[in-house]
Amino acid sequence: MGSLSLDPARSMWELIDGLVDEATATTPVILVDVHAEATSEKVALARWLDGRVTGVVGTHTHVQTSDARVQPGGTAAITDVGMTGPHDSVIGVKAELATHRMRTGMPVRFEVATGGVRIEGVLIECDGASGRATAIRPVRVPWP
Ligand SMILES: [Fe+2]
């Protein structure tokens, strides 16, 4: 979990190397979900882990980014995989409720929207023995 605009109990930078070492002892194929608000933190973590994990995929911002890539060390990365859920919304919440809260500053009970449901994510291909990625493709079904 990132630190910018969020309030994690501990910094991901304190924990990530130990978690990756622990996972590496079990499997060569390791996927890291970096749950963060700031694109800079997600890109920085992907660079930090390049060559040590199979993929670093961002979540939390809900909007699929167009930067899917395999980095030089063989770690696939994308800043945000997108959202599986109702896209006729404000990142999943009924738009009128989200905009009312933003416009007025008053608390509103959020309700999940129902329209425009899509599956979003990524497909990562990798070498099963080394765990290094060979390709990453964004997925969006149905395509708009
Ligand atoms: Fe989140």
mmCIF file with all atom_site columns, C-alpha atoms in Angstrom, residues 2-8 36-41:
data_model
loop_
_atom_site.group_PDB
_atom_site.id
_atom_site.type_symbol
_atom_site.label_atom_id
_atom_site.label_alt_id
_atom_site.label_comp_id
_atom_site.label_asym_id
_atom_site.label_entity_id
_atom_site.label_seq_id
_atom_site.pdbx_PDB_ins_code
_atom_site.Cartn_x
_atom_site.Cartn_y
_atom_site.Cartn_z
_atom_site.occupancy
_atom_site.B_iso_or_equiv
_atom_site.pdbx_formal_charge
_atom_site.auth_seq_id
_atom_site.auth_comp_id
_atom_site.auth_asym_id
_atom_site.auth_atom_id
_atom_site.pdbx_PDB_model_num
ATOM 1  C CA . GLY A 1 2  ? 1.380  3.365  -1.024  1.00 0.00 ? 2  GLY A CA 1
ATOM 2  C CA . SER A 1 3  ? 1.857  6.317  1.298   1.00 0.00 ? 3  SER A CA 1
ATOM 3  C CA . LEU A 1 4  ? 0.893  9.309  -0.860  1.00 0.00 ? 4  LEU A CA 1
ATOM 4  C CA . SER A 1 5  ? -2.731 10.325 -0.031  1.00 0.00 ? 5  SER A CA 1
ATOM 5  C CA . LEU A 1 6  ? -3.197 7.071  1.873   1.00 0.00 ? 6  LEU A CA 1
ATOM 6  C CA . ASP A 1 7  ? -2.426 6.203  5.495   1.00 0.00 ? 7  ASP A CA 1
ATOM 7  C CA . PRO A 1 8  ? -0.756 2.793  5.714   1.00 0.00 ? 8  PRO A CA 1
ATOM 8  C CA . ALA A 1 36 ? -1.633 3.195  -4.243  1.00 0.00 ? 36 ALA A CA 1
ATOM 9  C CA . GLU A 1 37 ? -3.009 6.572  -5.261  1.00 0.00 ? 37 GLU A CA 1
ATOM 10 C CA . ALA A 1 38 ? 0.111  8.055  -6.831  1.00 0.00 ? 38 ALA A CA 1
ATOM 11 C CA . THR A 1 39 ? 1.320  6.858  -10.223 1.00 0.00 ? 39 THR A CA 1
ATOM 12 C CA . SER A 1 40 ? 4.849  7.857  -9.221  1.00 0.00 ? 40 SER A CA 1
ATOM 13 C CA . GLU A 1 41 ? 4.884  5.404  -6.297  1.00 0.00 ? 41 GLU A CA 1
#
